[in-house]
mmCIF file of C-alpha atoms in Angstrom:
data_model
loop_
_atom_site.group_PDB
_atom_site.id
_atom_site.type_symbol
_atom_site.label_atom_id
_atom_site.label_comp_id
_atom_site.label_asym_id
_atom_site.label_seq_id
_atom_site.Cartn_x
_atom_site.Cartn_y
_atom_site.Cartn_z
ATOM 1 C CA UNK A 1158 30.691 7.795 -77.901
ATOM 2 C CA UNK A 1159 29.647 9.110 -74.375
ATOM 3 C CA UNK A 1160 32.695 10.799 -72.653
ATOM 4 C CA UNK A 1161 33.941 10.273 -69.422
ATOM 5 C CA UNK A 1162 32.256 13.862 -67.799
ATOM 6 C CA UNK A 1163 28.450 13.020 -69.373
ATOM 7 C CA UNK A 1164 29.374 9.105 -68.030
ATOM 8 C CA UNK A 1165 30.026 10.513 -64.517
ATOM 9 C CA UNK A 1166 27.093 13.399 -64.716
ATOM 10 C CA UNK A 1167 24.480 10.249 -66.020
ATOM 11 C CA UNK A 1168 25.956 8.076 -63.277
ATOM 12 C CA UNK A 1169 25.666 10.923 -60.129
ATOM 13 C CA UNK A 1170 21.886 11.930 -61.344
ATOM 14 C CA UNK A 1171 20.973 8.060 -60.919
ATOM 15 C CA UNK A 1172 23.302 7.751 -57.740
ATOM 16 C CA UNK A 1173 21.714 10.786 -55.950
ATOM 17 C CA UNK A 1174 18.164 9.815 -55.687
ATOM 18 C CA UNK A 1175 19.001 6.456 -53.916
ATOM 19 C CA UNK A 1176 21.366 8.472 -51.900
ATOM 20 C CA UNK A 1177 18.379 10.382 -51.010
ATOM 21 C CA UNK A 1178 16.117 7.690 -50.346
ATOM 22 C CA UNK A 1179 18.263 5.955 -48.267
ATOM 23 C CA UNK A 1180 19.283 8.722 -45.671
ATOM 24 C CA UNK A 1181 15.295 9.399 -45.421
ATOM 25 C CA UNK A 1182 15.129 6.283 -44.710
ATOM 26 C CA UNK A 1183 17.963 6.012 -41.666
ATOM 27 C CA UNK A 1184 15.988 9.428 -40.460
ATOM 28 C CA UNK A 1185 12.670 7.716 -40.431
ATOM 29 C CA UNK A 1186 13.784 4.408 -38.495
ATOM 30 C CA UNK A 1187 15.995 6.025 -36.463
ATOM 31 C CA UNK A 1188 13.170 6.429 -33.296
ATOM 32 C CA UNK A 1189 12.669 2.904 -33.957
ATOM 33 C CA UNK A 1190 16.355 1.714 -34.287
ATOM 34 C CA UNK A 1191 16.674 4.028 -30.678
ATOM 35 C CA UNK A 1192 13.436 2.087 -29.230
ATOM 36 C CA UNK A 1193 15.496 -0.947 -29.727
ATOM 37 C CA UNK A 1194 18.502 -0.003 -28.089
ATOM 38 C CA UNK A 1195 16.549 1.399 -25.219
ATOM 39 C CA UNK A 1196 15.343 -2.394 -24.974
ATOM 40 C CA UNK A 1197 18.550 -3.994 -25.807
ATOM 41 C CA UNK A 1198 19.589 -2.247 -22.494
ATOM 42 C CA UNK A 1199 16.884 -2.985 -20.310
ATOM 43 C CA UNK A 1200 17.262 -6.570 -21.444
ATOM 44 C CA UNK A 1201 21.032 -7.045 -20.192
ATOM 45 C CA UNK A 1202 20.270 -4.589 -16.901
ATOM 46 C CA UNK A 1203 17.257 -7.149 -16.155
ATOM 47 C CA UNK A 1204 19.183 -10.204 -17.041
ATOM 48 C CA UNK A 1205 20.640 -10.923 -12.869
ATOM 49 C CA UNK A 1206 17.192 -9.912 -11.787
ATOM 50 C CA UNK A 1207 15.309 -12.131 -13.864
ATOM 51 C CA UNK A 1208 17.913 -15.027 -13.393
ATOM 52 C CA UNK A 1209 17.541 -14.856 -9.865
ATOM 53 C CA UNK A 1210 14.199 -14.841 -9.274
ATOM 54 C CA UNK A 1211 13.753 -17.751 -11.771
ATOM 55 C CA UNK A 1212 16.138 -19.638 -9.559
ATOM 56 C CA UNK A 1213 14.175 -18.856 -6.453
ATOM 57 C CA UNK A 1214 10.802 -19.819 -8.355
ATOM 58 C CA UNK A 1215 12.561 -23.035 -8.956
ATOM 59 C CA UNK A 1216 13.946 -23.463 -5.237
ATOM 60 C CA UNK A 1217 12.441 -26.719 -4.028
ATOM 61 C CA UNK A 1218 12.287 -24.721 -0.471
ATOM 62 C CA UNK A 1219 9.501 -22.075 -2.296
ATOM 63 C CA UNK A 1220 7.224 -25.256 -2.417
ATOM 64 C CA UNK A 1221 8.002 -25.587 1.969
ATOM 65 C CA UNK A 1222 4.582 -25.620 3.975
ATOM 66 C CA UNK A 1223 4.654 -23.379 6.780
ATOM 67 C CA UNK A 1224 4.617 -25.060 10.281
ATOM 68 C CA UNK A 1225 0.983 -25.789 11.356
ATOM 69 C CA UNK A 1226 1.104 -23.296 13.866
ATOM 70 C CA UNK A 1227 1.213 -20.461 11.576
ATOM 71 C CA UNK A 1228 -2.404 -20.683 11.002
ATOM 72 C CA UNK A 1229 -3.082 -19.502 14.343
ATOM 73 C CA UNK A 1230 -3.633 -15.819 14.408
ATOM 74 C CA UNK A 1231 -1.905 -13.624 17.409
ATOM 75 C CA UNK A 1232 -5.001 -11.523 18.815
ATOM 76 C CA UNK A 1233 -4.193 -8.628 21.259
ATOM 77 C CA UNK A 1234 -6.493 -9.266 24.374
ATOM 78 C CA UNK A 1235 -5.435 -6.033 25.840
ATOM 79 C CA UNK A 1236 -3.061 -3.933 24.084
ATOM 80 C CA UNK A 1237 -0.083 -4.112 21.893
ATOM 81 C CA UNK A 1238 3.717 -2.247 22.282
ATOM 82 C CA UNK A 1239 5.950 -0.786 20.230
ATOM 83 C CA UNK A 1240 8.758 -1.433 23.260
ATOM 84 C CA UNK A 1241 11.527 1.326 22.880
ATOM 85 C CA UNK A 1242 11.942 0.613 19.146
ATOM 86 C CA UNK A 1243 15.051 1.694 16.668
ATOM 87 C CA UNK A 1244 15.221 1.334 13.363
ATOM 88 C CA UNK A 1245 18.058 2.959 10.394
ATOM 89 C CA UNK A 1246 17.771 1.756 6.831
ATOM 90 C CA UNK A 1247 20.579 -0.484 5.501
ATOM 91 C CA UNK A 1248 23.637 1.369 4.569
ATOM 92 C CA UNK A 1249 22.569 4.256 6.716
ATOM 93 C CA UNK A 1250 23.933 5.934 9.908
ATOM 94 C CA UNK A 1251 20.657 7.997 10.782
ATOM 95 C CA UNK A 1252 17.880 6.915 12.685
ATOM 96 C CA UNK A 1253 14.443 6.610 10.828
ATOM 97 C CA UNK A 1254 12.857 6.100 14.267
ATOM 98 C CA UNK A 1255 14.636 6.500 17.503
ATOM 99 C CA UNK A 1256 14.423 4.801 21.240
ATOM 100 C CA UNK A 1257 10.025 4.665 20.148
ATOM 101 C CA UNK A 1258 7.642 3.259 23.047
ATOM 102 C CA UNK A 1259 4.142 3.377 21.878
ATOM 103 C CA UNK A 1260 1.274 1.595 24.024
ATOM 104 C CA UNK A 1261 -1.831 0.989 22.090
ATOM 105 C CA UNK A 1262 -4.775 -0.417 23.757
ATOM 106 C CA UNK A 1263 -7.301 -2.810 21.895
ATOM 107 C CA UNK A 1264 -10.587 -1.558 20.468
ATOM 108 C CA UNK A 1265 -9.132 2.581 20.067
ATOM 109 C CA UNK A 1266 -8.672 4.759 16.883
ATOM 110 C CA UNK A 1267 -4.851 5.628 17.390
ATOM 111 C CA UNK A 1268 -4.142 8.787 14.822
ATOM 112 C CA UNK A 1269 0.125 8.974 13.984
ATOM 113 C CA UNK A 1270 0.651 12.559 12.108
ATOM 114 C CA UNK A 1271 4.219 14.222 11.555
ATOM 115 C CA UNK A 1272 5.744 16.069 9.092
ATOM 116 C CA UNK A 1273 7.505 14.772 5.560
ATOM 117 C CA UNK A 1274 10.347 12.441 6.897
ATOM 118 C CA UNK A 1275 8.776 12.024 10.299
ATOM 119 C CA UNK A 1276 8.993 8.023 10.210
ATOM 120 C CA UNK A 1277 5.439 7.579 9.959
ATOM 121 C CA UNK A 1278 5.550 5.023 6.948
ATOM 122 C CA UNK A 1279 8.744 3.350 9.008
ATOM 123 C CA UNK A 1280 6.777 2.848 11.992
ATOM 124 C CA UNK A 1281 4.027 1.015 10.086
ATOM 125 C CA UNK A 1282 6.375 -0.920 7.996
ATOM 126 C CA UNK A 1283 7.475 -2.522 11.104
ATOM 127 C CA UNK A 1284 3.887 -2.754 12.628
ATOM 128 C CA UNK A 1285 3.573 -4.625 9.603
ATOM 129 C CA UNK A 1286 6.249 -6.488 9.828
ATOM 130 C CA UNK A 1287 7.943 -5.382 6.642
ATOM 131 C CA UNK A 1288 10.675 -4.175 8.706
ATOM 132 C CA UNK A 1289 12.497 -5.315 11.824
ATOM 133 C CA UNK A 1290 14.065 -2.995 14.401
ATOM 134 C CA UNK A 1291 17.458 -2.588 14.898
ATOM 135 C CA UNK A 1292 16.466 -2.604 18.612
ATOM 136 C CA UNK A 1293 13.580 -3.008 20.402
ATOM 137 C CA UNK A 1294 10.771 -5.027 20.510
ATOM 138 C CA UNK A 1295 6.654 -5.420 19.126
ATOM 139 C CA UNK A 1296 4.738 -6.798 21.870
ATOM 140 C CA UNK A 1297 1.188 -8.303 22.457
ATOM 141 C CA UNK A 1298 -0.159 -8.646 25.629
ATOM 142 C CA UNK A 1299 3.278 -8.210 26.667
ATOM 143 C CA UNK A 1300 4.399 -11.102 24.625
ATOM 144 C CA UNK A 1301 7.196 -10.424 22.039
ATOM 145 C CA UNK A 1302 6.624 -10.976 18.074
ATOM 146 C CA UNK A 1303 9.810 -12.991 17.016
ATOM 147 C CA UNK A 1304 10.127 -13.875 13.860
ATOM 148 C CA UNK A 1305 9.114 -17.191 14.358
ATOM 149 C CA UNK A 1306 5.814 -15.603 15.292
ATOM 150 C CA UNK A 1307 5.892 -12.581 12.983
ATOM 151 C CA UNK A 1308 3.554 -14.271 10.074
ATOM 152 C CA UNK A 1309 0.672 -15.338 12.879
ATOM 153 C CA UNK A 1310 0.695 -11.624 13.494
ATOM 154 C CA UNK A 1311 0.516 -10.665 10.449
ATOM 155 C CA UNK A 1312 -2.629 -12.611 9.740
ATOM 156 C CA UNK A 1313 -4.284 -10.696 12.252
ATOM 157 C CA UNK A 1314 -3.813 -7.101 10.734
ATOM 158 C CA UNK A 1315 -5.678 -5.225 7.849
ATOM 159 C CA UNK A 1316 -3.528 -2.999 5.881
ATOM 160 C CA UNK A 1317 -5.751 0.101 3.401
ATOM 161 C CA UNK A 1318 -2.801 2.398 1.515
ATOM 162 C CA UNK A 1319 -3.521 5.313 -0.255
ATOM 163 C CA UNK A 1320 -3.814 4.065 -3.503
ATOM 164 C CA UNK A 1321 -5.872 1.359 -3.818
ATOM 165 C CA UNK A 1322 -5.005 -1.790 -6.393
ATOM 166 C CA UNK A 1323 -8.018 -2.633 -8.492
ATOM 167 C CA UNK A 1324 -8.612 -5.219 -11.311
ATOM 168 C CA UNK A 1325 -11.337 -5.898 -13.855
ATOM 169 C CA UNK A 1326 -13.178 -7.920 -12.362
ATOM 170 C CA UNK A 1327 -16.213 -7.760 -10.154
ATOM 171 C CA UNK A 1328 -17.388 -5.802 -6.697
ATOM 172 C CA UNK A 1329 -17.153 -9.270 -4.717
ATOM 173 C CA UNK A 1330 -13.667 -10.365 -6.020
ATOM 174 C CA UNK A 1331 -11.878 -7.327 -5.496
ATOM 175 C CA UNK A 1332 -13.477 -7.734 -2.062
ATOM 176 C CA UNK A 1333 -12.245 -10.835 -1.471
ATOM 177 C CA UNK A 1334 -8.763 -10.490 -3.595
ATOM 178 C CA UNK A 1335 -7.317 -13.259 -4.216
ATOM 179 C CA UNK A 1336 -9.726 -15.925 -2.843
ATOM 180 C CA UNK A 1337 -10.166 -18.535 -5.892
ATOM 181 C CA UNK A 1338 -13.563 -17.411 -6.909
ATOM 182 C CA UNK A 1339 -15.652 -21.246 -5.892
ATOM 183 C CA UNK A 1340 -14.378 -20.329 -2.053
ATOM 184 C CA UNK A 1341 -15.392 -16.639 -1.704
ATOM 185 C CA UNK A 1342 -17.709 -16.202 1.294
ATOM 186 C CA UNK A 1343 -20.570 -14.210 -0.005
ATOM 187 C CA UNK A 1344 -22.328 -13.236 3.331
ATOM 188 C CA UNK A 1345 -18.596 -12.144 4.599
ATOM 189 C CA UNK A 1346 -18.529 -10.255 1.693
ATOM 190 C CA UNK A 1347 -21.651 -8.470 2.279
ATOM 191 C CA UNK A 1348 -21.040 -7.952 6.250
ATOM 192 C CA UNK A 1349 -17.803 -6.571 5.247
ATOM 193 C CA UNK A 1350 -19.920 -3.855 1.828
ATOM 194 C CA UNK A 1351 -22.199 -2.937 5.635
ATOM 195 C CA UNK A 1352 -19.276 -2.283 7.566
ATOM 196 C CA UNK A 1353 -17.514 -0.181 5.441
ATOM 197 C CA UNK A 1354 -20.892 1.901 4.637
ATOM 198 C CA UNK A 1355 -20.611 0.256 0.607
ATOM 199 C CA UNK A 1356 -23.544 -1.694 0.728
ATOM 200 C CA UNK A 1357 -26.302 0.582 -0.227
ATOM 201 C CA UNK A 1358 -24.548 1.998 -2.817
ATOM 202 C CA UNK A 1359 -23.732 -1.345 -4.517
ATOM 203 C CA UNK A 1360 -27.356 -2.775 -4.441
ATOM 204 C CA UNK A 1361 -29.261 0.890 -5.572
ATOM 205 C CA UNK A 1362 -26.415 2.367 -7.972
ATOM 206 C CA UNK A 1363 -24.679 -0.892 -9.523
ATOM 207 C CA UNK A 1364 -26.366 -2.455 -12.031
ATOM 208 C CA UNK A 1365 -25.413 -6.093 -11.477
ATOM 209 C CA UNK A 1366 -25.026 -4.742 -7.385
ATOM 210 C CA UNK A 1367 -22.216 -7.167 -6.125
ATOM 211 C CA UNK A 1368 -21.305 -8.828 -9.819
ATOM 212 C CA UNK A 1369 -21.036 -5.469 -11.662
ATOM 213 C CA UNK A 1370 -17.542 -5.099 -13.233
ATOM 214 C CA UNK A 1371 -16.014 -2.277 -12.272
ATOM 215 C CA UNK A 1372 -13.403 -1.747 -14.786
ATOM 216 C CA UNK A 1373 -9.613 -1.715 -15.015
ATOM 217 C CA UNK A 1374 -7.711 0.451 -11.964
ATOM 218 C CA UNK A 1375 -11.689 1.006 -10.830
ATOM 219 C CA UNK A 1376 -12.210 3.206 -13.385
ATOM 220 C CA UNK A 1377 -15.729 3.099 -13.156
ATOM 221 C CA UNK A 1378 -15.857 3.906 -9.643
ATOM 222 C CA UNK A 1379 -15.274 7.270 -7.443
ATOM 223 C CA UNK A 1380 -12.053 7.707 -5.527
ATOM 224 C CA UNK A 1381 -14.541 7.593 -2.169
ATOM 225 C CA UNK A 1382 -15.322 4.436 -3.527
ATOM 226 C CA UNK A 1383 -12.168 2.210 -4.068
ATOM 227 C CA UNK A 1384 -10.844 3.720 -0.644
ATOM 228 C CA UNK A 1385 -14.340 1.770 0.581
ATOM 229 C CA UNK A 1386 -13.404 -1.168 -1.153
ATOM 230 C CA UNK A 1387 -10.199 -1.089 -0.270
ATOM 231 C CA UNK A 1388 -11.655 -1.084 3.453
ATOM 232 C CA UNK A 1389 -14.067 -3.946 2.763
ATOM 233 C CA UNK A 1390 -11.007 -5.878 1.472
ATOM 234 C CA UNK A 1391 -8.800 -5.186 4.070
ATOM 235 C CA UNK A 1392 -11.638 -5.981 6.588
ATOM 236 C CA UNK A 1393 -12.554 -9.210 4.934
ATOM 237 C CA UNK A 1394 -10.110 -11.775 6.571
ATOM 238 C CA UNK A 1395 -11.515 -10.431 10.056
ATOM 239 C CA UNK A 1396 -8.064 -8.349 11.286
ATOM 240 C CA UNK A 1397 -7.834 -7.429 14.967
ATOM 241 C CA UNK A 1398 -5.918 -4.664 13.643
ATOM 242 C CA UNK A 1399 -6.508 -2.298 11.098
ATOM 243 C CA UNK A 1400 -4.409 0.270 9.438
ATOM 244 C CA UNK A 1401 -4.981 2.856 6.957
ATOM 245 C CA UNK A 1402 -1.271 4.505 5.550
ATOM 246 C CA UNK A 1403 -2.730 7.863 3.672
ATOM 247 C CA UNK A 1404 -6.073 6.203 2.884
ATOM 248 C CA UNK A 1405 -7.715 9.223 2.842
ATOM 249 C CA UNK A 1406 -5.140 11.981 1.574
ATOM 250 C CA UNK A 1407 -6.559 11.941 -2.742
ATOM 251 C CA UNK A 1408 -10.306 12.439 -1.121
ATOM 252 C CA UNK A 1409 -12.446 15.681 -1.352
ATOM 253 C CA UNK A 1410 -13.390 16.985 2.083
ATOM 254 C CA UNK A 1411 -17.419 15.067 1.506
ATOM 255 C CA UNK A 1412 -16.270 11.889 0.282
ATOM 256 C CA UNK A 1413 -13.531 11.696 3.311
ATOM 257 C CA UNK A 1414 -16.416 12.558 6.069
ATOM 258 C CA UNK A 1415 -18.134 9.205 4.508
ATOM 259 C CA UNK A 1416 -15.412 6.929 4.617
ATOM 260 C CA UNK A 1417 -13.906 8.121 7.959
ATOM 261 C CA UNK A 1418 -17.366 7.623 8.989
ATOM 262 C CA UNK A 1419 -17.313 3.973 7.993
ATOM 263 C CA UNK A 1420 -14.023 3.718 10.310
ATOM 264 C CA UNK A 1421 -16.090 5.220 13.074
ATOM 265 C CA UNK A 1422 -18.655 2.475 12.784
ATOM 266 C CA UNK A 1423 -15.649 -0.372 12.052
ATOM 267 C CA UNK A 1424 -13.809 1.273 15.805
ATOM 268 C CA UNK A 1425 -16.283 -0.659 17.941
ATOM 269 C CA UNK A 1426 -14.852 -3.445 17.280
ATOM 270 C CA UNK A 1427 -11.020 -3.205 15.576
ATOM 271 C CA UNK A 1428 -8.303 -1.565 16.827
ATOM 272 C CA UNK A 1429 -7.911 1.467 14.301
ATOM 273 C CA UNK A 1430 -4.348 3.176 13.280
ATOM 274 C CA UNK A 1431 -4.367 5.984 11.141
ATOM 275 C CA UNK A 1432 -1.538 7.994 9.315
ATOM 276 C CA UNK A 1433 -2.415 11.078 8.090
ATOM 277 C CA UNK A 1434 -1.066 14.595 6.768
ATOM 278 C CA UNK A 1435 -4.783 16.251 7.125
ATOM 279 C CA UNK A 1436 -5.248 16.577 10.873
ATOM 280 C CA UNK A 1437 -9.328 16.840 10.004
ATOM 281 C CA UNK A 1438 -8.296 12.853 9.139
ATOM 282 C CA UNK A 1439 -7.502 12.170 13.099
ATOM 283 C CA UNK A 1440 -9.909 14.656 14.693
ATOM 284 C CA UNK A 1441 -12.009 11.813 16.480
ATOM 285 C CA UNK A 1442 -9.339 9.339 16.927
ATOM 286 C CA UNK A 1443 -8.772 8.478 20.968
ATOM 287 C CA UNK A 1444 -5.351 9.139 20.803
ATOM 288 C CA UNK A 1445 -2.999 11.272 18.418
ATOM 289 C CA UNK A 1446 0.462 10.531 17.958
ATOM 290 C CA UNK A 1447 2.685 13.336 16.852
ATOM 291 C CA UNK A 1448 6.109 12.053 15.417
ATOM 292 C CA UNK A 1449 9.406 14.596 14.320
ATOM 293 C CA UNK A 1450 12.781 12.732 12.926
ATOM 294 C CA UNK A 1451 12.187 9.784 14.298
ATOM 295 C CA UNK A 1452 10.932 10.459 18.193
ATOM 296 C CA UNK A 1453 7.108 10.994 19.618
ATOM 297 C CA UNK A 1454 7.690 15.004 20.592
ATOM 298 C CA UNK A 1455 3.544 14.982 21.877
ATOM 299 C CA UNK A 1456 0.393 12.820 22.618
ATOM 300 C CA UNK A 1457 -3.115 13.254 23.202
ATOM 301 C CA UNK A 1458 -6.464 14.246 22.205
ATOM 302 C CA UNK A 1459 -7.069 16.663 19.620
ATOM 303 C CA UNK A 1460 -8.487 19.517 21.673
ATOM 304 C CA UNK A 1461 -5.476 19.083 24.079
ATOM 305 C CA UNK A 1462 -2.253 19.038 21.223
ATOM 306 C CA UNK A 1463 -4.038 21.908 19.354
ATOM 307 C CA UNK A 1464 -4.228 24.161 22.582
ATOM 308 C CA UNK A 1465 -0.660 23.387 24.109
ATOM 309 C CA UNK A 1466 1.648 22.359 20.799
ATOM 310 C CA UNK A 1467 3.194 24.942 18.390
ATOM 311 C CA UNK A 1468 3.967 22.413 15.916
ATOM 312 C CA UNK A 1469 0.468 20.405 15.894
ATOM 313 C CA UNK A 1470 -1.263 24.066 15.972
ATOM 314 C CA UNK A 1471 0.835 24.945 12.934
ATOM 315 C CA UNK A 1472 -0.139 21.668 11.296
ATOM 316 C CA UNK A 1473 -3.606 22.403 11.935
ATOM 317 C CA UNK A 1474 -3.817 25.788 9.956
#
């Protein structure tokens, strides 16, 4: 007969292993069991997103044809204006850009430099027309962009950020980005490799030249290289305008000579803007725009600003 104590000491050595087994177990899933709850969370914090943009996917008005008109690209004969321009993010008392009037003529390179927080990135979001002023006016030819007019402006500007969006595919469809491969324009294409100086280096260094893959993100190319492409893209719909937000901020000091030399050859014909934190970016430009918290504090040439401002000499060193 087995008494109650050797009962209870059989019963705990069996007990304890499984005890064991199972709180290894709760350790080892509980990264996974926290993984889930991570997504559980997400899940319910993306469920109003993801409802409403399924509802505006499904919005009969998302299938609406724009008016004929809209096909017909605004082109600046002479010039175009920012006229006395003010703009303050929603929920925000400050001015991002303040009482602006900015007169660019057709056919220049126009450099815009400032400090962190100078409203360089606000100014193009509203040349863009990603923005619109609080007050104020963008003008061509004197004309004013309403909104009514703002997409047949867009369709006449080039836009070449910093970081350039790449996919796996080849040289001539990230050229012509999102063009259903059947209508791509091949000779644009190539005009477009010549113009921003990409051309010889696709036919001599690429080993399928304008079908070569180039990998996912570009991997397979330089950064000099996708910041060309990126200009080849942007100049492949023909822009009147083009503008380049930091496209030349991640390059080494050679590669950025050889693109900014491809702008140089593009300025005959294109009206060129340029933001930039590296005044050796805007050296050649026509005109150089100096903006501080919002306002244009100087203009002019480089030679001139780096003589007779403090703040662009201080930039420069």
């Amino acid at each position: 007969m087995i008494s109650s104590n050797g009962l209870n000491s059989n019963l705990l050595g069996q007990v304890l292993p499984i005890i064991g087994l199972y709180s290894l177990a709760a350790y080892r899933l509980k990264p996974a069991v926290h993984h889930i709850y991570e997504g559980l969370a997400s899940l319910r914090y993306g469920h109003a997103v993801i409802n409403n943009l399924y509802k505006d996917l499904k919005h009969d008005s998302f299938q609406t044809a724009l008016p004929e008109d809209q096909d017909k690209l605004i082109k600046a004969k002479h010039n175009f204006t920012i006229d006395n321009i003010s703009y303050s993010y929603p929920n925000t008392t400050k001015l991002a850009l303040e009482n602006l009037f900015l007169d660019i003529p057709v056919n220049r390179i126009i450099g815009i430099v400032g400090s962190t927080g100078a409203g360089k990135t606000t100014l193009i979001d509203l040349m863009l027309g990603l923005l619109r002023p609080n007050k104020g006016e963008i003008k061509v030819d004197d004309v004013p962009i309403t909104n009514k007019k703002l997409r047949r402006w867009q369709k006449s500007l080039g836009y070449v950020p910093q970081n350039i969006f790449l996919t796996d595919n080849t040289i001539t469809e990230n050229i012509a980005l999102g063009v259903p491969l059947e209508q791509i324009n091949h000779e644009r294409v190539t005009h477009c490799a010549h113009m921003a100086q990409l051309y010889d280096f696709i036919m001599k260094d690429m080993p399928s030249q304008f079908s070569t893959l180039i990998g996912e993100r570009g991997v397979r190319l330089s950064g000099g290289q996708r910041q060309r492409i990126g200009i080849a893209r942007a100049l492949y719909n023909d822009p009147d305008v083009l503008i380049l937000d930091e496209a030349t901020s991640s390059l080494d000091t050679i590669t950025e000579k050889a693109v900014m030399k491809a702008i140089d050859d593009i300025a005959k014909e294109k009206t060129i803007i340029i933001i930039a934190h590296r005044l050796t970016t805007v050296k050649n430009c026509d005109q150089i725009i100096l903006l501080d918290k919002g306002k244009i504090i100087a203009k002019g040439i480089y030679s001139d600003l780096i003589l007779k401002n403090t703040q662009f000499k201080k930039m420069a060193e």
